[in-house]
Amino acid sequence: MVRNYEVRRQYRMLIGGQWVESASGETLATLNPATEETLATVPFGTAADIDRAVAAAREAFPNWRAMEPRARGKLVAELAARLRAEAERLAYIEALDSGNPVSSMVGDVHMAADLMEYFAGLAAEIQGTTMPLHGGMNYTLREPYGVVGRIIPFNHPIYFAASRIAAALVAGNTVILKPAEQTPLTALEFGALIVDVLPPGVVNIVTGDGPRTGAPLVAHPQVRRIAFTGSVETGREILRAAAEQIKVVTLELGGKNPMIIFPDVDVEKAATTAVNGMNFRWCQGQSCGSTSRVFVHRALHDQFIEALVAGVRQIHLGWPTDPDTEMGSLVSREQYEKVMRYIDMGQREGARLLCGGGRPSGPEFERGYFVEPTVFDQVTPDMTIAREEIFGPVLSVLVWDDEEELLAAVNGVAYGLTAAILSVDLARAMRWAEQVEAGYIWINGSSRHCVGAPFGGQKQSGFGREEALEELLSYTQIKNVQMRYRLD
Ligand code: ADP
Ligand code: MG
């Protein structure tokens, strides 16, 4: 049971341990996408607020850095425990602000806490190396960068807000977090837990949009490292802006991820795996890791689409705050219109609409950005819906019979984030795993992440790895010290 929690109408943002308005006094409204009504307002942070946040983060840095990594880890673990204790309330606010189903958002909170605990435990892995040197030794130190800017998207707001600052903190950096303009509330709610656990200024949360809030954060000369999760277009802009100061950047961007189905698998199970892989039930398919291009072998095709459509029809669309809801509303009118344009384009380019394709019917769906789970068949690799990321509940089925052509089609997109390979022949699946251009591959599975396994992309899906030791180390820079025992 999830009960109704109260949501404040006006929020402030967190700078230097204080709850503050924006310097300009401007605010930004965030909607409940299921009702299209304003849910609350948050400060509209601009360059002046980024300056304040950077000053606070810089002030907090020396003491934070001076702590032993394990001591920082303990505080991050404490924060994870408080997050878990608030899971239901945060998930409820998340459902209101993002349109994601409340039950899956409870899962997101716990997943974020899992990662925080994982990074807390990794604190002792911040290690260097030593090398012999005649009359001395050579050793390395892994040092934090200083102030890190963390920019996150709207699809998993609390998950990203909590999980994606943990490594930077354990490594000894102080952080400025910039949540997405569509979904700023849970990050601010998380801020209320942060002020009880971390020293002031170690984490600052500045709300606002991309151009006026995110861009000055990226451009700030005292922000030494930027980590970004979001669209390719914005990633490109951030990389360009960061070039000015040779700033270290990692990018986790979009995907147009393939699922490859070989004819030796159980067709019903393959269909279930394809439905799960599309993340309809997690965030209405608004996920960079969704396997949205399903390549099914011709021998299975007819049975597969029958099972797939039956599976998709079982998805329970409903009010995001209803605990039984499996699929809620898209996050904004902009996303809704974008998804509808792609659905229209799919039909015009000759794909066959198998199910969905519009707004669900019923009085509860008269408002809000609800879109039915949608499946296209007879999609070909040249079609727009097979090449571009839709970031919504639209799955494309492509049929294959020749392995060479299949590989060309699978790798023939600009993205390379995830891929799924379904086959009982593990030798073949492993060979394919080597050939597919993607950073994260499932063999006989889809969608699930594994704490400690490196997540990230190839090609235009970005670079850098998260959720693993690599993420922790990416928030450190190596310093080499060449030491002789005496001067002679
Ligand atoms: P989408 O909203 O399509 O997921 P974006 O990549 O535009 O993708 O947004 C992800 C995050 O990046 C949001 O927090 C947004 O405010 C921020 N953002 C957008 N444009 C910029 C920019 N030019 N510089 C820094 N951050 C930006
Ligand atoms: Mg909102």
Tab-separated table of C-alpha atoms in Angstrom, residues 80-464:
chain	number	residue	atom	x	y	z
A	80	ALA	CA	21.578	5.443	1.722
A	81	ALA	CA	19.893	4.170	4.894
A	82	ARG	CA	17.891	7.394	5.226
A	83	LEU	CA	16.938	7.196	1.589
A	84	ARG	CA	15.575	3.675	2.033
A	85	ALA	CA	13.561	4.791	5.040
A	86	GLU	CA	11.886	7.424	2.830
A	87	ALA	CA	11.456	5.179	-0.225
A	88	GLU	CA	7.668	5.269	-0.377
A	89	ARG	CA	7.281	8.976	0.134
A	90	LEU	CA	9.983	9.807	-2.390
A	91	ALA	CA	8.482	7.382	-4.906
A	92	TYR	CA	5.081	8.973	-4.458
A	93	ILE	CA	6.455	12.473	-5.119
A	94	GLU	CA	8.386	11.055	-8.048
A	95	ALA	CA	5.220	9.594	-9.514
A	96	LEU	CA	3.511	12.980	-9.261
A	97	ASP	CA	6.402	14.899	-10.752
A	98	SER	CA	7.535	12.494	-13.487
A	99	GLY	CA	4.499	10.365	-14.397
A	100	ASN	CA	6.439	7.177	-13.654
A	101	PRO	CA	4.569	4.438	-11.771
A	102	VAL	CA	5.007	4.683	-8.022
A	103	SER	CA	5.800	0.988	-7.557
A	104	SER	CA	8.675	1.056	-9.994
A	105	MET	CA	9.951	4.257	-8.371
A	106	VAL	CA	10.118	2.519	-4.985
A	107	GLY	CA	12.430	0.120	-6.807
A	108	ASP	CA	14.483	3.025	-8.159
A	109	VAL	CA	15.044	4.394	-4.649
A	110	HIS	CA	16.322	1.047	-3.415
A	111	MET	CA	18.499	0.607	-6.491
A	112	ALA	CA	20.039	4.003	-5.829
A	113	ALA	CA	20.653	3.026	-2.195
A	114	ASP	CA	22.263	-0.241	-3.365
A	115	LEU	CA	24.732	1.738	-5.456
A	116	MET	CA	25.433	4.213	-2.667
A	117	GLU	CA	26.231	1.349	-0.303
A	118	TYR	CA	28.379	-0.265	-2.964
A	119	PHE	CA	30.450	2.906	-3.452
A	120	ALA	CA	30.623	3.451	0.298
A	121	GLY	CA	32.179	0.006	0.591
A	122	LEU	CA	34.615	0.700	-2.234
A	123	ALA	CA	36.240	3.582	-0.382
A	124	ALA	CA	39.328	1.524	0.408
A	125	GLU	CA	39.857	0.894	-3.305
A	126	ILE	CA	41.105	4.442	-3.787
A	127	GLN	CA	44.659	3.221	-4.072
A	128	GLY	CA	47.830	4.005	-5.935
A	129	THR	CA	50.852	2.043	-7.119
A	130	THR	CA	54.500	1.990	-6.166
A	131	MET	CA	57.582	1.396	-8.295
A	132	PRO	CA	61.157	0.889	-7.206
A	133	LEU	CA	63.547	3.710	-7.897
A	134	HIS	CA	67.256	3.634	-7.232
A	135	GLY	CA	67.666	5.165	-3.799
A	136	GLY	CA	63.977	5.769	-3.348
A	137	MET	CA	60.586	4.961	-4.799
A	138	ASN	CA	57.947	6.162	-7.120
A	139	TYR	CA	54.337	6.218	-5.898
A	140	THR	CA	50.996	7.472	-7.119
A	141	LEU	CA	48.161	9.245	-5.346
A	142	ARG	CA	44.562	9.285	-6.504
A	143	GLU	CA	43.211	12.706	-5.738
A	144	PRO	CA	39.747	14.183	-6.120
A	145	TYR	CA	39.171	16.836	-8.779
A	146	GLY	CA	37.579	19.351	-6.451
A	147	VAL	CA	34.143	20.607	-7.475
A	148	VAL	CA	32.187	18.235	-9.711
A	149	GLY	CA	29.090	19.217	-11.705
A	150	ARG	CA	26.505	16.443	-12.053
A	151	ILE	CA	23.713	16.982	-14.609
A	152	ILE	CA	20.899	14.446	-14.731
A	153	PRO	CA	17.786	13.789	-16.889
A	154	PHE	CA	14.077	13.379	-16.158
A	155	ASN	CA	13.543	9.657	-16.591
A	156	HIS	CA	14.879	8.337	-13.255
A	157	PRO	CA	15.179	11.484	-11.166
A	158	ILE	CA	15.777	10.209	-7.640
A	159	TYR	CA	17.733	7.206	-8.863
A	160	PHE	CA	20.198	9.437	-10.699
A	161	ALA	CA	20.246	12.165	-8.045
A	162	ALA	CA	21.230	9.703	-5.324
A	163	SER	CA	23.234	7.029	-7.114
A	164	ARG	CA	25.223	9.327	-9.398
A	165	ILE	CA	26.776	11.510	-6.735
A	166	ALA	CA	27.941	8.692	-4.451
A	167	ALA	CA	31.173	7.842	-6.274
A	168	ALA	CA	32.193	11.492	-6.611
A	169	LEU	CA	31.639	11.999	-2.874
A	170	VAL	CA	33.462	8.890	-1.727
A	171	ALA	CA	36.382	9.948	-3.926
A	172	GLY	CA	36.540	13.232	-1.984
A	173	ASN	CA	34.937	15.700	-4.382
A	174	THR	CA	32.241	18.167	-3.526
A	175	VAL	CA	29.253	18.263	-5.854
A	176	ILE	CA	26.806	20.554	-7.580
A	177	LEU	CA	23.792	18.576	-8.717
A	178	LYS	CA	21.541	19.944	-11.459
A	179	PRO	CA	18.283	17.970	-11.732
A	180	ALA	CA	16.148	18.069	-14.882
A	181	GLU	CA	13.695	20.959	-15.172
A	182	GLN	CA	10.756	18.553	-15.623
A	183	THR	CA	11.467	16.619	-12.417
A	184	PRO	CA	13.339	18.596	-9.761
A	185	LEU	CA	11.353	17.657	-6.642
A	186	THR	CA	12.832	14.392	-5.452
A	187	ALA	CA	16.376	15.746	-5.737
A	188	LEU	CA	15.333	18.568	-3.393
A	189	GLU	CA	13.630	16.097	-1.059
A	190	PHE	CA	16.865	14.123	-1.104
A	191	GLY	CA	18.601	17.399	-0.208
A	192	ALA	CA	16.633	17.421	3.044
A	193	LEU	CA	18.275	14.091	3.932
A	194	ILE	CA	21.668	15.347	2.826
A	195	VAL	CA	21.635	18.341	5.197
A	196	ASP	CA	21.208	15.950	8.132
A	197	VAL	CA	24.150	13.776	7.143
A	198	LEU	CA	26.806	15.678	5.177
A	199	PRO	CA	28.706	18.846	6.080
A	200	PRO	CA	27.302	22.011	4.453
A	201	GLY	CA	28.431	22.656	0.891
A	202	VAL	CA	29.528	19.085	0.181
A	203	VAL	CA	26.417	18.637	-1.970
A	204	ASN	CA	24.637	21.642	-3.470
A	205	ILE	CA	21.494	21.309	-5.555
A	206	VAL	CA	20.716	24.008	-8.096
A	207	THR	CA	17.426	23.741	-9.965
A	208	GLY	CA	16.701	25.241	-13.357
A	209	ASP	CA	16.881	24.448	-17.051
A	210	GLY	CA	19.629	23.611	-19.540
A	211	PRO	CA	20.663	26.916	-21.101
A	212	ARG	CA	20.421	29.153	-18.025
A	213	THR	CA	21.425	26.735	-15.254
A	214	GLY	CA	23.229	23.716	-16.726
A	215	ALA	CA	25.321	25.697	-19.203
A	216	PRO	CA	26.893	28.065	-16.620
A	217	LEU	CA	27.685	25.050	-14.449
A	218	VAL	CA	29.566	23.453	-17.342
A	219	ALA	CA	31.263	26.746	-18.200
A	220	HIS	CA	32.382	27.560	-14.656
A	221	PRO	CA	36.203	27.530	-14.541
A	222	GLN	CA	36.283	26.158	-11.001
A	223	VAL	CA	34.135	23.159	-11.800
A	224	ARG	CA	36.841	20.677	-12.750
A	225	ARG	CA	34.814	17.752	-13.892
A	226	ILE	CA	31.375	17.304	-15.418
A	227	ALA	CA	29.354	14.117	-15.522
A	228	PHE	CA	26.273	14.166	-17.706
A	229	THR	CA	23.388	11.817	-18.402
A	230	GLY	CA	20.968	12.912	-21.129
A	231	SER	CA	20.565	13.376	-24.857
A	232	VAL	CA	23.272	13.180	-27.521
A	233	GLU	CA	22.538	16.710	-28.653
A	234	THR	CA	23.112	18.178	-25.176
A	235	GLY	CA	26.095	15.884	-24.630
A	236	ARG	CA	27.694	17.328	-27.739
A	237	GLU	CA	27.055	20.866	-26.506
A	238	ILE	CA	28.543	20.074	-23.107
A	239	LEU	CA	31.624	18.516	-24.654
A	240	ARG	CA	32.123	21.603	-26.788
A	241	ALA	CA	31.716	23.957	-23.823
A	242	ALA	CA	34.051	21.839	-21.683
A	243	ALA	CA	36.728	22.074	-24.368
A	244	GLU	CA	37.245	25.727	-23.453
A	245	GLN	CA	38.810	24.743	-20.132
A	246	ILE	CA	39.983	21.240	-21.043
A	247	LYS	CA	37.482	20.019	-18.469
A	248	VAL	CA	37.136	16.296	-17.793
A	249	VAL	CA	33.755	15.028	-18.966
A	250	THR	CA	31.914	11.721	-18.967
A	251	LEU	CA	28.723	11.296	-20.964
A	252	GLU	CA	25.982	8.689	-20.740
A	253	LEU	CA	23.730	9.438	-23.684
A	254	GLY	CA	20.976	7.822	-25.681
A	255	GLY	CA	20.574	4.425	-27.258
A	256	LYS	CA	18.819	2.624	-30.096
A	257	ASN	CA	19.524	-0.728	-28.667
A	258	PRO	CA	19.116	-4.038	-30.461
A	259	MET	CA	17.711	-7.306	-29.175
A	260	ILE	CA	18.749	-10.209	-31.368
A	261	ILE	CA	16.603	-13.314	-31.226
A	262	PHE	CA	18.030	-16.568	-32.592
A	263	PRO	CA	15.663	-19.318	-33.722
A	264	ASP	CA	16.718	-21.743	-30.977
A	265	VAL	CA	14.985	-19.971	-28.078
A	266	ASP	CA	11.572	-20.457	-26.518
A	267	VAL	CA	9.414	-17.952	-28.347
A	268	GLU	CA	7.124	-17.116	-25.417
A	269	LYS	CA	10.073	-16.380	-23.160
A	270	ALA	CA	11.704	-14.320	-25.888
A	271	ALA	CA	8.534	-12.222	-26.169
A	272	THR	CA	8.471	-11.641	-22.401
A	273	THR	CA	12.135	-10.651	-22.485
A	274	ALA	CA	11.421	-8.210	-25.321
A	275	VAL	CA	8.548	-6.593	-23.374
A	276	ASN	CA	10.788	-6.269	-20.313
A	277	GLY	CA	13.669	-4.953	-22.397
A	278	MET	CA	11.574	-2.075	-23.674
A	279	ASN	CA	11.046	-0.860	-20.075
A	280	PHE	CA	7.370	-0.104	-20.714
A	281	ARG	CA	6.726	-0.898	-17.067
A	282	TRP	CA	9.622	1.053	-15.616
A	283	CYS	CA	9.325	4.506	-17.123
A	284	GLN	CA	7.047	4.218	-20.175
A	285	GLY	CA	10.051	3.244	-22.276
A	286	GLN	CA	11.780	6.555	-21.527
A	287	SER	CA	15.060	4.863	-20.871
A	288	CYS	CA	18.370	5.050	-22.728
A	289	GLY	CA	18.951	1.330	-22.181
A	290	SER	CA	15.661	0.096	-23.695
A	291	THR	CA	16.066	-2.536	-26.398
A	292	SER	CA	13.779	-0.792	-28.869
A	293	ARG	CA	14.891	-2.632	-32.029
A	294	VAL	CA	14.007	-6.307	-31.835
A	295	PHE	CA	15.580	-8.433	-34.568
A	296	VAL	CA	13.692	-11.719	-34.663
A	297	HIS	CA	14.643	-14.651	-36.876
A	298	ARG	CA	12.144	-15.253	-39.643
A	299	ALA	CA	11.418	-18.787	-38.398
A	300	LEU	CA	10.006	-17.405	-35.141
A	301	HIS	CA	8.480	-14.221	-36.449
A	302	ASP	CA	4.759	-15.034	-36.597
A	303	GLN	CA	4.642	-16.779	-33.247
A	304	PHE	CA	6.843	-14.118	-31.719
A	305	ILE	CA	4.690	-11.151	-32.651
A	306	GLU	CA	1.590	-12.942	-31.453
A	307	ALA	CA	3.183	-13.546	-28.048
A	308	LEU	CA	4.661	-10.051	-28.000
A	309	VAL	CA	1.343	-8.338	-28.634
A	310	ALA	CA	-0.346	-10.526	-26.029
A	311	GLY	CA	2.369	-9.527	-23.543
A	312	VAL	CA	2.102	-5.837	-24.322
A	313	ARG	CA	-1.700	-5.924	-23.984
A	314	GLN	CA	-1.274	-7.079	-20.395
A	315	ILE	CA	0.533	-3.925	-19.357
A	316	HIS	CA	-1.640	-2.059	-16.938
A	317	LEU	CA	-1.759	1.637	-17.796
A	318	GLY	CA	-2.985	3.898	-15.074
A	319	TRP	CA	-2.603	6.738	-12.666
A	320	PRO	CA	1.099	7.062	-11.718
A	321	THR	CA	0.399	7.148	-7.965
A	322	ASP	CA	-1.762	4.020	-8.054
A	323	PRO	CA	0.359	1.131	-6.728
A	324	ASP	CA	-1.154	-1.256	-9.296
A	325	THR	CA	-0.127	0.923	-12.223
A	326	GLU	CA	2.588	-0.533	-14.408
A	327	MET	CA	2.800	2.252	-16.946
A	328	GLY	CA	2.058	5.909	-16.292
A	329	SER	CA	2.371	9.118	-18.252
A	330	LEU	CA	5.207	10.485	-20.351
A	331	VAL	CA	7.017	13.328	-18.656
A	332	SER	CA	5.936	16.324	-20.737
A	333	ARG	CA	3.953	17.596	-23.680
A	334	GLU	CA	7.206	17.876	-25.595
A	335	GLN	CA	7.982	14.179	-25.115
A	336	TYR	CA	4.397	13.226	-25.866
A	337	GLU	CA	4.423	15.128	-29.135
A	338	LYS	CA	7.798	13.760	-30.084
A	339	VAL	CA	6.656	10.174	-29.516
A	340	MET	CA	3.435	10.785	-31.453
A	341	ARG	CA	5.454	12.208	-34.359
A	342	TYR	CA	7.565	9.056	-34.460
A	343	ILE	CA	4.476	6.857	-34.385
A	344	ASP	CA	3.072	8.817	-37.285
A	345	MET	CA	6.382	8.603	-39.140
A	346	GLY	CA	6.529	4.833	-38.627
A	347	GLN	CA	3.161	4.444	-40.278
A	348	ARG	CA	4.019	6.784	-43.132
A	349	GLU	CA	7.296	4.967	-43.793
A	350	GLY	CA	5.419	1.693	-44.136
A	351	ALA	CA	5.854	-0.109	-40.827
A	352	ARG	CA	2.865	-2.100	-39.620
A	353	LEU	CA	1.290	-0.923	-36.372
A	354	LEU	CA	0.497	-4.033	-34.327
A	355	CYS	CA	-0.857	-2.416	-31.193
A	356	GLY	CA	-1.077	0.905	-29.400
A	357	GLY	CA	-0.246	4.000	-31.393
A	358	GLY	CA	-2.307	6.580	-29.574
A	359	ARG	CA	-3.762	7.835	-26.330
A	360	PRO	CA	-5.370	5.181	-24.191
A	361	SER	CA	-9.152	5.499	-23.998
A	362	GLY	CA	-11.127	6.020	-20.816
A	363	PRO	CA	-12.145	8.977	-18.683
A	364	GLU	CA	-8.962	8.841	-16.582
A	365	PHE	CA	-6.842	9.490	-19.660
A	366	GLU	CA	-8.554	12.594	-20.958
A	367	ARG	CA	-5.729	14.727	-19.691
A	368	GLY	CA	-2.075	13.954	-19.256
A	369	TYR	CA	0.655	12.700	-21.534
A	370	PHE	CA	-0.395	9.064	-21.656
A	371	VAL	CA	0.615	6.992	-24.670
A	372	GLU	CA	-0.334	3.364	-25.224
A	373	PRO	CA	2.444	0.799	-25.387
A	374	THR	CA	3.101	0.590	-29.107
A	375	VAL	CA	4.588	-2.117	-31.310
A	376	PHE	CA	5.542	-1.851	-34.971
A	377	ASP	CA	6.207	-4.864	-37.167
A	378	GLN	CA	7.845	-4.997	-40.606
A	379	VAL	CA	10.291	-2.307	-39.662
A	380	THR	CA	13.365	-2.104	-41.892
A	381	PRO	CA	16.787	-0.759	-40.872
A	382	ASP	CA	16.509	2.328	-43.077
A	383	MET	CA	13.297	3.590	-41.424
A	384	THR	CA	13.531	6.561	-39.079
A	385	ILE	CA	11.956	4.591	-36.217
A	386	ALA	CA	14.780	2.021	-36.565
A	387	ARG	CA	17.526	4.648	-36.470
A	388	GLU	CA	16.533	7.392	-34.060
A	389	GLU	CA	15.937	7.151	-30.349
A	390	ILE	CA	12.230	7.684	-29.630
A	391	PHE	CA	12.548	7.694	-25.823
A	392	GLY	CA	9.028	6.465	-25.344
A	393	PRO	CA	6.909	3.295	-25.377
A	394	VAL	CA	7.505	2.301	-28.999
A	395	LEU	CA	9.075	-1.012	-29.944
A	396	SER	CA	10.134	-1.918	-33.477
A	397	VAL	CA	10.286	-5.501	-34.741
A	398	LEU	CA	12.671	-6.275	-37.596
A	399	VAL	CA	12.920	-9.714	-39.174
A	400	TRP	CA	16.236	-11.314	-40.150
A	401	ASP	CA	17.517	-14.432	-41.910
A	402	ASP	CA	21.131	-13.751	-42.814
A	403	GLU	CA	23.724	-13.264	-40.041
A	404	GLU	CA	25.951	-10.960	-42.039
A	405	GLU	CA	23.104	-8.619	-42.958
A	406	LEU	CA	21.899	-8.806	-39.376
A	407	LEU	CA	25.246	-7.631	-38.022
A	408	ALA	CA	25.375	-4.748	-40.484
A	409	ALA	CA	21.871	-3.652	-39.448
A	410	VAL	CA	22.555	-4.073	-35.722
A	411	ASN	CA	25.713	-1.953	-35.865
A	412	GLY	CA	24.411	0.424	-38.512
A	413	VAL	CA	23.197	3.128	-36.126
A	414	ALA	CA	24.997	6.007	-34.467
A	415	TYR	CA	24.374	4.650	-30.958
A	416	GLY	CA	26.020	1.866	-28.984
A	417	LEU	CA	24.705	1.636	-25.433
A	418	THR	CA	23.110	-1.756	-24.736
A	419	ALA	CA	22.218	-4.923	-26.641
A	420	ALA	CA	20.496	-8.212	-25.866
A	421	ILE	CA	21.282	-11.559	-27.471
A	422	LEU	CA	18.880	-14.450	-26.962
A	423	SER	CA	20.142	-17.921	-27.849
A	424	VAL	CA	20.676	-21.282	-26.142
A	425	ASP	CA	23.958	-21.577	-28.032
A	426	LEU	CA	26.231	-19.686	-25.646
A	427	ALA	CA	29.288	-19.956	-27.890
A	428	ARG	CA	27.390	-18.195	-30.628
A	429	ALA	CA	25.969	-15.627	-28.212
A	430	MET	CA	29.431	-14.853	-26.882
A	431	ARG	CA	30.787	-14.463	-30.403
A	432	TRP	CA	27.975	-12.016	-31.112
A	433	ALA	CA	28.639	-10.166	-27.883
A	434	GLU	CA	32.112	-9.422	-29.228
A	435	GLN	CA	30.791	-8.196	-32.563
A	436	VAL	CA	27.970	-5.965	-31.395
A	437	GLU	CA	28.962	-2.332	-30.893
A	438	ALA	CA	27.556	-1.622	-27.450
A	439	GLY	CA	28.887	-1.021	-23.964
A	440	TYR	CA	26.497	-3.254	-21.992
A	441	ILE	CA	25.219	-6.576	-23.286
A	442	TRP	CA	22.741	-9.098	-21.950
A	443	ILE	CA	22.897	-12.701	-23.074
A	444	ASN	CA	19.508	-14.301	-22.442
A	445	GLY	CA	18.157	-11.318	-20.569
A	446	SER	CA	17.348	-7.636	-20.848
A	447	SER	CA	16.964	-4.400	-18.933
A	448	ARG	CA	18.448	-5.367	-15.564
A	449	HIS	CA	21.515	-3.647	-14.219
A	450	CYS	CA	23.960	-5.341	-11.895
A	451	VAL	CA	25.643	-3.392	-9.108
A	452	GLY	CA	29.377	-3.390	-9.781
A	453	ALA	CA	29.040	-4.065	-13.524
A	454	PRO	CA	30.240	-1.130	-15.652
A	455	PHE	CA	27.430	0.666	-17.473
A	456	GLY	CA	28.117	3.041	-20.352
A	457	GLY	CA	28.196	3.420	-24.089
A	458	GLN	CA	30.223	3.230	-27.245
A	459	LYS	CA	29.959	5.517	-30.277
A	460	GLN	CA	27.457	8.364	-29.799
A	461	SER	CA	26.058	6.757	-26.655
A	462	GLY	CA	28.973	8.414	-24.895
A	463	PHE	CA	31.989	7.423	-22.859
A	464	GLY	CA	32.833	6.706	-19.268
